[in-house]
PDB file of C-alpha atoms in Angstrom:
ATOM      1  CA  MET A   1      47.803 166.585 -32.929  1.00 31.00           C
ATOM      2  CA  LEU A   2      47.493 167.558 -36.551  1.00 32.00           C
ATOM      3  CA  SER A   3      43.893 167.697 -37.738  1.00 29.00           C
ATOM      4  CA  MET A   4      44.581 167.503 -41.481  1.00 30.00           C
ATOM      5  CA  VAL A   5      45.677 163.935 -42.134  1.00 31.00           C
ATOM      6  CA  SER A   6      45.704 161.822 -45.220  1.00 30.00           C
ATOM      7  CA  ARG A   7      42.492 160.276 -46.416  1.00 29.00           C
ATOM      8  CA  ARG A   8      44.176 156.891 -46.166  1.00 34.00           C
ATOM      9  CA  LEU A   9      46.686 156.236 -43.370  1.00 37.00           C
ATOM     10  CA  ARG A  10      48.738 153.104 -43.810  1.00 37.00           C
ATOM     11  CA  VAL A  11      49.319 151.724 -40.373  1.00 39.00           C
ATOM     12  CA  VAL A  12      52.178 149.276 -39.969  1.00 39.00           C
ATOM     13  CA  PRO A  13      52.242 147.597 -36.529  1.00 38.00           C
ATOM     14  CA  VAL A  14      55.736 146.843 -35.346  1.00 39.00           C
ATOM     15  CA  LEU A  15      54.900 143.666 -33.478  1.00 33.00           C
ATOM     16  CA  VAL A  16      56.487 140.920 -35.582  1.00 27.00           C
ATOM     17  CA  VAL A  17      59.786 141.992 -37.077  1.00 26.00           C
ATOM     18  CA  GLY A  18      60.895 140.237 -40.217  1.00 25.00           C
ATOM     19  CA  ALA A  19      57.392 139.428 -41.498  1.00 24.00           C
ATOM     20  CA  VAL A  20      56.654 140.878 -44.912  1.00 22.00           C
ATOM     21  CA  LEU A  21      53.450 142.879 -44.757  1.00 21.00           C
ATOM     22  CA  ALA A  22      51.240 142.512 -47.823  1.00 23.00           C
ATOM     23  CA  THR A  23      49.934 145.998 -48.611  1.00 23.00           C
ATOM     24  CA  ALA A  24      49.906 148.171 -51.689  1.00 24.00           C
ATOM     25  CA  PHE A  25      53.596 148.586 -51.006  1.00 25.00           C
ATOM     26  CA  VAL A  26      55.754 145.830 -49.503  1.00 24.00           C
ATOM     27  CA  VAL A  27      57.827 146.747 -46.452  1.00 28.00           C
ATOM     28  CA  LEU A  28      59.622 145.015 -43.657  1.00 29.00           C
ATOM     29  CA  GLY A  29      58.773 146.028 -40.113  1.00 36.00           C
ATOM     30  CA  PRO A  30      61.603 148.260 -38.839  1.00 41.00           C
ATOM     31  CA  ALA A  31      63.689 147.171 -35.897  1.00 43.00           C
ATOM     32  CA  ARG A  32      62.354 148.424 -32.595  1.00 44.00           C
ATOM     33  CA  PRO A  33      64.500 151.092 -30.887  1.00 46.00           C
ATOM     34  CA  ALA A  34      65.694 150.298 -27.377  1.00 42.00           C
ATOM     35  CA  TYR A  35      63.325 152.789 -25.790  1.00 45.00           C
ATOM     36  CA  ALA A  36      60.361 150.908 -27.323  1.00 47.00           C
ATOM     37  CA  CYS A  37      61.383 147.400 -26.338  1.00 47.00           C
ATOM     38  CA  ASN A  38      63.476 145.386 -23.940  1.00 45.00           C
ATOM     39  CA  PRO A  39      66.859 144.510 -25.519  1.00 41.00           C
ATOM     40  CA  VAL A  40      67.424 141.817 -22.900  1.00 42.00           C
ATOM     41  CA  THR A  41      64.300 139.765 -23.642  1.00 44.00           C
ATOM     42  CA  ASP A  42      63.459 140.856 -27.197  1.00 45.00           C
ATOM     43  CA  PRO A  43      65.805 139.396 -29.868  1.00 41.00           C
ATOM     44  CA  TYR A  44      64.533 141.901 -32.436  1.00 41.00           C
ATOM     45  CA  CYS A  45      65.225 144.944 -30.278  1.00 42.00           C
ATOM     46  CA  GLU A  46      68.033 146.972 -31.799  1.00 39.00           C
ATOM     47  CA  GLY A  47      69.406 149.500 -29.328  1.00 35.00           C
ATOM     48  CA  VAL A  48      69.525 153.121 -30.402  1.00 33.00           C
ATOM     49  CA  GLU A  49      72.357 154.974 -28.730  1.00 33.00           C
ATOM     50  CA  ILE A  50      70.744 157.642 -26.551  1.00 31.00           C
ATOM     51  CA  GLU A  51      73.393 160.205 -25.840  1.00 33.00           C
ATOM     52  CA  ASP A  52      73.258 163.412 -23.800  1.00 32.00           C
ATOM     53  CA  PRO A  53      69.556 164.223 -24.276  1.00 30.00           C
ATOM     54  CA  GLY A  54      70.154 167.966 -24.162  1.00 32.00           C
ATOM     55  CA  HIS A  55      68.857 170.798 -22.055  1.00 29.00           C
ATOM     56  CA  PRO A  56      65.553 171.433 -20.287  1.00 27.00           C
ATOM     57  CA  GLY A  57      62.663 171.889 -22.632  1.00 30.00           C
ATOM     58  CA  GLY A  58      59.325 170.330 -23.344  1.00 32.00           C
ATOM     59  CA  GLY A  59      55.879 170.811 -24.743  1.00 32.00           C
ATOM     60  CA  SER A  60      53.598 168.704 -26.827  1.00 33.00           C
ATOM     61  CA  GLY A  61      51.959 168.574 -30.203  1.00 39.00           C
ATOM     62  CA  GLY A  62      52.425 167.087 -33.647  1.00 43.00           C
ATOM     63  CA  PRO A  63      53.763 168.801 -36.766  1.00 52.00           C
ATOM     64  CA  GLY A  64      53.536 172.520 -36.230  1.00 43.00           C
ATOM     65  CA  GLY A  65      53.523 172.042 -32.462  1.00 38.00           C
ATOM     66  CA  PRO A  66      56.330 173.030 -30.100  1.00 37.00           C
ATOM     67  CA  SER A  67      59.747 171.581 -30.808  1.00 42.00           C
ATOM     68  CA  HIS A  68      61.988 170.030 -28.171  1.00 43.00           C
ATOM     69  CA  SER A  69      65.591 170.484 -27.141  1.00 47.00           C
ATOM     70  CA  GLY A  70      65.390 167.995 -24.273  1.00 53.00           C
ATOM     71  CA  PRO A  71      65.001 166.128 -22.156  1.00 67.00           C
ATOM     72  CA  CYS A  72      62.054 164.375 -23.791  1.00 77.00           C
ATOM     73  CA  TYR A  73      59.852 161.635 -22.360  1.00 78.00           C
ATOM     74  CA  ALA A  74      57.449 159.053 -23.760  1.00 79.00           C
ATOM     75  CA  ASP A  75      55.064 156.428 -22.411  1.00 78.00           C
ATOM     76  CA  SER A  76      56.327 153.037 -23.570  1.00 74.00           C
ATOM     77  CA  GLN A  77      55.389 149.481 -22.704  1.00 70.00           C
ATOM     78  CA  TYR A  78      58.128 149.697 -20.086  1.00 71.00           C
ATOM     79  CA  GLY A  79      56.757 152.805 -18.399  1.00 75.00           C
ATOM     80  CA  ARG A  80      57.640 156.453 -18.859  1.00 78.00           C
ATOM     81  CA  VAL A  81      61.136 156.643 -20.282  1.00 79.00           C
ATOM     82  CA  GLU A  82      63.505 159.350 -21.451  1.00 81.00           C
ATOM     83  CA  VAL A  83      63.871 159.335 -25.238  1.00 81.00           C
ATOM     84  CA  PRO A  84      65.902 161.283 -27.804  1.00 80.00           C
ATOM     85  CA  CYS A  85      64.312 164.553 -28.882  1.00 78.00           C
ATOM     86  CA  TYR A  86      65.790 163.895 -32.315  1.00 78.00           C
ATOM     87  CA  ASP A  87      66.735 160.524 -33.743  1.00 79.00           C
ATOM     88  CA  ASP A  88      68.732 160.114 -36.959  1.00 76.00           C
ATOM     89  CA  ASP A  89      66.380 157.393 -38.211  1.00 80.00           C
ATOM     90  CA  TRP A  90      62.991 158.535 -36.881  1.00 83.00           C
ATOM     91  CA  GLY A  91      63.261 162.342 -36.975  1.00 83.00           C
ATOM     92  CA  ALA A  92      61.948 164.992 -34.572  1.00 81.00           C
ATOM     93  CA  TYR A  93      59.983 164.088 -31.451  1.00 80.00           C
ATOM     94  CA  ASP A  94      56.549 165.752 -31.116  1.00 76.00           C
ATOM     95  CA  GLY A  95      56.019 165.290 -27.362  1.00 72.00           C
ATOM     96  CA  ASN A  96      53.162 162.854 -27.907  1.00 76.00           C
ATOM     97  CA  ASN A  97      55.087 159.569 -28.201  1.00 81.00           C
ATOM     98  CA  CYS A  98      55.802 160.054 -31.934  1.00 84.00           C
ATOM     99  CA  TRP A  99      58.738 161.015 -34.162  1.00 85.00           C
ATOM    100  CA  TRP A 100      58.288 162.657 -37.588  1.00 84.00           C
ATOM    101  CA  ARG A 101      60.653 162.335 -40.547  1.00 84.00           C
ATOM    102  CA  PRO A 102      60.157 163.710 -44.073  1.00 84.00           C
ATOM    103  CA  ALA A 103      59.516 160.881 -46.544  1.00 85.00           C
ATOM    104  CA  PRO A 104      59.663 162.470 -50.026  1.00 82.00           C
ATOM    105  CA  GLU A 105      60.413 159.031 -51.449  1.00 85.00           C
ATOM    106  CA  HIS A 106      56.880 157.876 -50.599  1.00 83.00           C
ATOM    107  CA  LYS A 107      54.363 158.188 -53.446  1.00 82.00           C
ATOM    108  CA  ASP A 108      50.612 157.771 -52.957  1.00 79.00           C
ATOM    109  CA  PRO A 109      48.490 160.256 -54.977  1.00 77.00           C
ATOM    110  CA  GLU A 110      45.262 158.924 -53.464  1.00 75.00           C
ATOM    111  CA  GLY A 111      46.442 159.764 -49.969  1.00 73.00           C
ATOM    112  CA  GLU A 112      47.671 163.278 -50.659  1.00 76.00           C
ATOM    113  CA  GLY A 113      45.677 166.137 -49.183  1.00 72.00           C
ATOM    114  CA  GLU A 114      44.118 168.981 -51.131  1.00 73.00           C
ATOM    115  CA  GLN A 115      46.789 171.451 -50.001  1.00 77.00           C
ATOM    116  CA  PRO A 116      50.439 171.344 -51.157  1.00 82.00           C
ATOM    117  CA  GLY A 117      52.570 169.489 -48.699  1.00 82.00           C
ATOM    118  CA  MET A 118      54.857 166.528 -48.106  1.00 83.00           C
ATOM    119  CA  TRP A 119      54.675 162.943 -46.948  1.00 86.00           C
ATOM    120  CA  TYR A 120      56.046 162.237 -43.482  1.00 85.00           C
ATOM    121  CA  ARG A 121      56.827 158.956 -41.805  1.00 86.00           C
ATOM    122  CA  ARG A 122      55.474 158.977 -38.244  1.00 84.00           C
ATOM    123  CA  TYR A 123      56.852 156.434 -35.782  1.00 86.00           C
ATOM    124  CA  CYS A 124      55.018 156.088 -32.455  1.00 83.00           C
ATOM    125  CA  ILE A 125      55.409 154.042 -29.305  1.00 80.00           C
ATOM    126  CA  SER A 126      52.852 153.310 -26.611  1.00 73.00           C
ATOM    127  CA  PRO A 127      52.298 151.029 -23.617  1.00 73.00           C
ATOM    128  CA  HIS A 128      50.764 148.556 -26.100  1.00 68.00           C
ATOM    129  CA  GLY A 129      53.606 148.428 -28.628  1.00 71.00           C
ATOM    130  CA  SER A 130      54.800 150.538 -31.531  1.00 76.00           C
ATOM    131  CA  TYR A 131      53.838 151.332 -35.115  1.00 77.00           C
ATOM    132  CA  TRP A 132      54.609 153.661 -37.987  1.00 80.00           C
ATOM    133  CA  ILE A 133      52.525 155.268 -40.731  1.00 83.00           C
ATOM    134  CA  PHE A 134      52.982 157.514 -43.737  1.00 84.00           C
ATOM    135  CA  GLN A 135      51.048 160.757 -43.307  1.00 82.00           C
ATOM    136  CA  TRP A 136      50.469 163.683 -45.655  1.00 82.00           C
ATOM    137  CA  VAL A 137      51.278 167.021 -43.972  1.00 82.00           C
ATOM    138  CA  PRO A 138      50.244 170.317 -45.637  1.00 80.00           C
ATOM    139  CA  ASP A 139      52.870 173.018 -46.135  1.00 74.00           C
ATOM    140  CA  GLY A 140      53.238 175.221 -43.102  1.00 66.00           C
ATOM    141  CA  ALA A 141      52.269 172.452 -40.712  1.00 68.00           C
ATOM    142  CA  ALA A 142      55.510 170.487 -40.941  1.00 61.00           C
ATOM    143  CA  PRO A 143      57.617 169.931 -37.837  1.00 58.00           C
ATOM    144  CA  ARG A 144      60.264 172.565 -37.166  1.00 67.00           C
ATOM    145  CA  LEU A 145      63.596 171.501 -35.776  1.00 73.00           C
ATOM    146  CA  THR A 146      65.267 173.254 -32.872  1.00 78.00           C
ATOM    147  CA  PRO A 147      68.913 174.282 -33.382  1.00 85.00           C
ATOM    148  CA  GLU A 148      70.078 171.250 -31.384  1.00 83.00           C
ATOM    149  CA  GLN A 149      67.892 168.882 -33.377  1.00 80.00           C
ATOM    150  CA  LEU A 150      69.274 170.371 -36.572  1.00 84.00           C
ATOM    151  CA  ALA A 151      72.792 169.932 -35.172  1.00 88.00           C
ATOM    152  CA  ARG A 152      72.107 166.233 -34.608  1.00 83.00           C
ATOM    153  CA  ARG A 153      70.800 165.951 -38.156  1.00 82.00           C
ATOM    154  CA  ALA A 154      73.992 167.600 -39.415  1.00 87.00           C
ATOM    155  CA  LEU A 155      75.976 165.074 -37.396  1.00 87.00           C
ATOM    156  CA  ALA A 156      74.236 162.260 -39.276  1.00 81.00           C
ATOM    157  CA  SER A 157      75.841 163.536 -42.497  1.00 85.00           C
ATOM    158  CA  VAL A 158      79.408 162.910 -41.329  1.00 90.00           C
ATOM    159  CA  ARG A 159      81.209 159.652 -40.547  1.00 90.00           C
ATOM    160  CA  LEU A 160      82.576 159.504 -37.025  1.00 92.00           C
ATOM    161  CA  LEU A 161      84.567 156.293 -36.928  1.00 94.00           C
ATOM    162  CA  PRO A 162      85.995 154.324 -34.022  1.00 95.00           C
ATOM    163  CA  ALA A 163      89.737 154.042 -33.544  1.00 97.00           C
ATOM    164  CA  ASP A 164      91.641 152.394 -36.371  1.00 97.00           C
ATOM    165  CA  ILE A 165      93.448 150.242 -33.813  1.00 97.00           C
ATOM    166  CA  GLN A 166      97.202 149.946 -34.137  1.00 97.00           C
ATOM    167  CA  MET A 167      99.322 148.147 -31.530  1.00 97.00           C
ATOM    168  CA  ALA A 168     102.843 147.047 -30.774  1.00 95.00           C
ATOM    169  CA  PRO A 169     103.103 144.120 -30.486  1.00 93.00           C
ATOM    170  CA  ASP A 170     101.007 143.721 -33.607  1.00 90.00           C
ATOM    171  CA  PRO A 171      97.756 141.825 -32.935  1.00 86.00           C
ATOM    172  CA  SER A 172      98.829 139.282 -35.553  1.00 84.00           C
ATOM    173  CA  GLY A 173     101.920 138.481 -33.480  1.00 82.00           C
ATOM    174  CA  SER A 174     102.493 138.223 -29.746  1.00 88.00           C
ATOM    175  CA  GLY A 175     103.987 140.144 -26.867  1.00 93.00           C
ATOM    176  CA  LEU A 176     105.513 139.257 -23.542  1.00 94.00           C
ATOM    177  CA  VAL A 177     104.537 139.769 -19.935  1.00 95.00           C
ATOM    178  CA  GLY A 178     106.325 142.785 -18.502  1.00 93.00           C
ATOM    179  CA  LEU A 179     107.155 144.432 -21.826  1.00 95.00           C
ATOM    180  CA  PRO A 180     105.494 147.706 -22.893  1.00 96.00           C
ATOM    181  CA  VAL A 181     102.486 147.607 -25.214  1.00 97.00           C
ATOM    182  CA  TRP A 182     101.895 150.661 -27.422  1.00 97.00           C
ATOM    183  CA  MET A 183      98.369 151.635 -28.554  1.00 98.00           C
ATOM    184  CA  TRP A 184      97.407 154.242 -31.111  1.00 98.00           C
ATOM    185  CA  THR A 185      94.975 155.015 -33.908  1.00 98.00           C
ATOM    186  CA  THR A 186      95.548 156.112 -37.457  1.00 97.00           C
ATOM    187  CA  VAL A 187      94.742 159.821 -37.456  1.00 97.00           C
ATOM    188  CA  ASN A 188      92.425 161.330 -40.048  1.00 97.00           C
ATOM    189  CA  PRO A 189      89.306 163.526 -39.854  1.00 96.00           C
ATOM    190  CA  ASN A 190      87.013 160.507 -39.497  1.00 96.00           C
ATOM    191  CA  THR A 191      88.954 158.800 -36.699  1.00 97.00           C
ATOM    192  CA  TRP A 192      90.158 161.826 -34.701  1.00 97.00           C
ATOM    193  CA  GLY A 193      88.777 164.999 -36.279  1.00 96.00           C
ATOM    194  CA  PRO A 194      88.199 167.760 -36.638  1.00 97.00           C
ATOM    195  CA  ILE A 195      85.350 167.279 -39.052  1.00 96.00           C
ATOM    196  CA  SER A 196      82.597 169.824 -39.682  1.00 96.00           C
ATOM    197  CA  ALA A 197      79.185 169.951 -41.321  1.00 94.00           C
ATOM    198  CA  THR A 198      76.383 172.451 -41.838  1.00 93.00           C
ATOM    199  CA  ASP A 199      72.646 171.870 -42.195  1.00 88.00           C
ATOM    200  CA  SER A 200      69.689 174.191 -42.748  1.00 84.00           C
ATOM    201  CA  ASP A 201      65.936 174.008 -42.219  1.00 75.00           C
ATOM    202  CA  ALA A 202      63.286 176.698 -42.647  1.00 68.00           C
ATOM    203  CA  GLY A 203      65.834 179.528 -42.625  1.00 74.00           C
ATOM    204  CA  LEU A 204      67.775 178.109 -39.668  1.00 83.00           C
ATOM    205  CA  THR A 205      71.418 177.132 -40.234  1.00 91.00           C
ATOM    206  CA  VAL A 206      73.562 175.217 -37.765  1.00 93.00           C
ATOM    207  CA  THR A 207      77.225 174.234 -37.985  1.00 96.00           C
ATOM    208  CA  ILE A 208      78.834 171.394 -36.056  1.00 96.00           C
ATOM    209  CA  THR A 209      82.459 170.478 -35.456  1.00 97.00           C
ATOM    210  CA  ALA A 210      83.394 167.049 -34.098  1.00 96.00           C
ATOM    211  CA  ARG A 211      86.675 166.193 -32.401  1.00 97.00           C
ATOM    212  CA  ALA A 212      87.725 163.035 -30.600  1.00 97.00           C
ATOM    213  CA  ALA A 213      88.287 163.817 -26.929  1.00 97.00           C
ATOM    214  CA  SER A 214      89.732 160.510 -25.712  1.00 98.00           C
ATOM    215  CA  ILE A 215      90.023 156.785 -26.292  1.00 98.00           C
ATOM    216  CA  ALA A 216      89.340 154.331 -23.474  1.00 97.00           C
ATOM    217  CA  TRP A 217      91.351 151.160 -24.082  1.00 98.00           C
ATOM    218  CA  ASP A 218      89.880 148.120 -22.325  1.00 97.00           C
ATOM    219  CA  MET A 219      92.905 145.819 -22.386  1.00 97.00           C
ATOM    220  CA  GLY A 220      90.988 142.641 -21.549  1.00 96.00           C
ATOM    221  CA  ASP A 221      92.926 141.925 -18.362  1.00 96.00           C
ATOM    222  CA  GLY A 222      90.736 144.014 -16.060  1.00 96.00           C
ATOM    223  CA  HIS A 223      92.562 147.274 -16.793  1.00 97.00           C
ATOM    224  CA  THR A 224      91.347 150.252 -18.830  1.00 97.00           C
ATOM    225  CA  VAL A 225      93.760 152.894 -20.097  1.00 98.00           C
ATOM    226  CA  ILE A 226      92.251 156.278 -20.966  1.00 98.00           C
ATOM    227  CA  CYS A 227      94.282 158.347 -23.412  1.00 98.00           C
ATOM    228  CA  ASP A 228      93.304 161.921 -24.281  1.00 97.00           C
ATOM    229  CA  ASN A 229      95.370 161.671 -27.455  1.00 98.00           C
ATOM    230  CA  PRO A 230      95.529 159.364 -30.491  1.00 98.00           C
ATOM    231  CA  GLY A 231      98.684 157.698 -29.190  1.00 98.00           C
ATOM    232  CA  THR A 232     102.192 157.526 -30.631  1.00 98.00           C
ATOM    233  CA  PRO A 233     102.957 155.136 -33.501  1.00 97.00           C
ATOM    234  CA  TYR A 234     105.635 152.629 -32.563  1.00 96.00           C
ATOM    235  CA  GLU A 235     108.893 152.442 -34.512  1.00 96.00           C
ATOM    236  CA  PRO A 236     111.546 149.700 -34.216  1.00 94.00           C
ATOM    237  CA  ARG A 237     114.118 152.266 -33.092  1.00 95.00           C
ATOM    238  CA  PHE A 238     112.146 152.720 -29.858  1.00 96.00           C
ATOM    239  CA  GLY A 239     113.102 149.212 -28.722  1.00 93.00           C
ATOM    240  CA  ASN A 240     111.534 148.284 -25.370  1.00 93.00           C
ATOM    241  CA  ARG A 241     110.806 151.846 -24.337  1.00 96.00           C
ATOM    242  CA  THR A 242     107.395 152.730 -22.879  1.00 97.00           C
ATOM    243  CA  SER A 243     104.981 154.708 -25.045  1.00 97.00           C
ATOM    244  CA  PRO A 244     105.188 158.413 -24.128  1.00 97.00           C
ATOM    245  CA  THR A 245     101.465 158.926 -24.678  1.00 98.00           C
ATOM    246  CA  CYS A 246      99.398 155.721 -24.535  1.00 98.00           C
ATOM    247  CA  GLY A 247     100.620 152.344 -23.344  1.00 97.00           C
ATOM    248  CA  HIS A 248     100.095 149.372 -21.067  1.00 97.00           C
ATOM    249  CA  VAL A 249     102.063 146.522 -19.506  1.00 97.00           C
ATOM    250  CA  TYR A 250     100.491 143.093 -19.092  1.00 97.00           C
ATOM    251  CA  THR A 251     101.424 141.282 -15.867  1.00 95.00           C
ATOM    252  CA  THR A 252      99.869 137.925 -16.756  1.00 95.00           C
ATOM    253  CA  PRO A 253      99.934 135.799 -19.910  1.00 95.00           C
ATOM    254  CA  SER A 254      96.861 135.297 -22.073  1.00 94.00           C
ATOM    255  CA  ARG A 255      97.137 131.538 -22.460  1.00 93.00           C
ATOM    256  CA  ASP A 256      94.245 130.841 -20.059  1.00 92.00           C
ATOM    257  CA  ARG A 257      91.886 133.284 -21.784  1.00 94.00           C
ATOM    258  CA  PRO A 258      89.401 132.221 -24.486  1.00 94.00           C
ATOM    259  CA  GLY A 259      91.338 131.733 -27.685  1.00 93.00           C
ATOM    260  CA  GLY A 260      94.561 132.367 -25.803  1.00 94.00           C
ATOM    261  CA  VAL A 261      94.281 136.146 -26.290  1.00 95.00           C
ATOM    262  CA  PHE A 262      93.267 139.273 -24.443  1.00 96.00           C
ATOM    263  CA  PRO A 263      90.323 141.031 -26.168  1.00 96.00           C
ATOM    264  CA  VAL A 264      91.051 144.744 -26.630  1.00 97.00           C
ATOM    265  CA  THR A 265      88.233 147.277 -27.050  1.00 97.00           C
ATOM    266  CA  ALA A 266      88.885 150.912 -27.955  1.00 97.00           C
ATOM    267  CA  THR A 267      86.019 153.316 -27.180  1.00 96.00           C
ATOM    268  CA  THR A 268      86.408 156.753 -28.723  1.00 97.00           C
ATOM    269  CA  THR A 269      84.508 159.634 -27.139  1.00 96.00           C
ATOM    270  CA  TRP A 270      83.633 162.254 -29.739  1.00 96.00           C
ATOM    271  CA  ARG A 271      82.860 165.798 -28.573  1.00 96.00           C
ATOM    272  CA  ILE A 272      80.549 167.701 -30.916  1.00 95.00           C
ATOM    273  CA  THR A 273      80.188 171.465 -30.598  1.00 96.00           C
ATOM    274  CA  TRP A 274      77.421 173.242 -32.493  1.00 95.00           C
ATOM    275  CA  SER A 275      76.127 176.768 -33.001  1.00 94.00           C
ATOM    276  CA  GLY A 276      73.343 178.420 -34.944  1.00 91.00           C
ATOM    277  CA  GLY A 277      70.082 180.268 -34.507  1.00 85.00           C
ATOM    278  CA  GLY A 278      71.561 182.256 -31.647  1.00 86.00           C
ATOM    279  CA  GLU A 279      72.231 179.076 -29.650  1.00 89.00           C
ATOM    280  CA  SER A 280      75.174 176.761 -29.078  1.00 92.00           C
ATOM    281  CA  GLY A 281      75.900 173.549 -27.241  1.00 92.00           C
ATOM    282  CA  VAL A 282      77.946 170.394 -26.862  1.00 93.00           C
ATOM    283  CA  PHE A 283      77.069 166.724 -26.945  1.00 88.00           C
ATOM    284  CA  THR A 284      79.027 163.487 -27.186  1.00 91.00           C
ATOM    285  CA  VAL A 285      78.821 160.201 -29.060  1.00 91.00           C
ATOM    286  CA  LEU A 286      80.771 156.974 -28.610  1.00 93.00           C
ATOM    287  CA  ARG A 287      82.338 154.709 -31.203  1.00 94.00           C
ATOM    288  CA  GLN A 288      83.944 151.293 -30.543  1.00 95.00           C
ATOM    289  CA  SER A 289      86.392 149.009 -32.309  1.00 96.00           C
ATOM    290  CA  GLN A 290      87.960 145.737 -31.197  1.00 96.00           C
ATOM    291  CA  THR A 291      90.959 143.515 -31.677  1.00 96.00           C
ATOM    292  CA  SER A 292      92.939 141.043 -29.556  1.00 95.00           C
ATOM    293  CA  VAL A 293      96.516 140.448 -28.518  1.00 96.00           C
ATOM    294  CA  SER A 294      98.451 137.369 -27.471  1.00 95.00           C
ATOM    295  CA  ILE A 295     100.750 137.773 -24.471  1.00 95.00           C
ATOM    296  CA  GLY A 296     103.217 135.070 -23.522  1.00 94.00           C
ATOM    297  CA  GLU A 297     105.920 134.577 -20.891  1.00 89.00           C
ATOM    298  CA  LEU A 298     109.612 134.810 -21.446  1.00 74.00           C
ATOM    299  CA  GLN A 299     111.048 131.316 -21.179  1.00 65.00           C
ATOM    300  CA  VAL A 300     114.313 131.142 -19.250  1.00 52.00           C
ATOM    301  CA  VAL A 301     116.535 128.146 -19.991  1.00 47.00           C
ATOM    302  CA  THR A 302     118.852 127.028 -17.202  1.00 51.00           C
ATOM    303  CA  GLU A 303     121.459 124.304 -17.147  1.00 53.00           C
TER     304      GLU A 303
END
């Protein structure tokens, strides 16, 4: 690990979330990522989406040590687990159970080293818990991102949204058993793509382009419809025709479901391609949105 550290490291144990720690600066303990806690038993565990960890790589060391493209592993209180090699909140993984993120907003003249440098926020996990500290890192010893890590940082600068759910029948109304249901999303760069971004670090430049690949519609009745398109907006002139691109037909009414509705969840799979530094790759992220729909039965009156 790095030998030149600040004269005064401010250690913040992440053991009791929500308690205000009385130090020279007042902070709240950050939520614990899912790979550092058990989201089932720990009410303060906030899951971090760990997606497609990357390609074989490895190594160890702190700032200035080898970078990682994945997969990466750490020793947590729940054993050795696979972790993200780069996390949007915590930064680049150093191979020794810690992530490093530049923290230029932190000011502490007494803790700055004799050499020019920058403050970093170091977040670490261990079999005994987790903690974070601010640490002064001299110039030239700062962590270097791999092209994939830089691509993930570029991704953090764009807004990939879930589907802007549109349905016929409208969720504010009701439909009927046996009649077609149309599903689609409003299409714009943030809900369907493409959307691009570029980021640079230490002479390395990477460009990403994100496009939605599909939407999985969980219709709430035990059926999931996967559409590799944004769907077709319904128009009254279509009458009772079936959607040509993305639709469903309910075979049972929703009256016996909680609230008398079927919950509908749309999960968009985003495909991100990146290139830079002589490398290229692909990874995916998921985004979800929800609504509900009421489905009744056609009442037949006989004499």
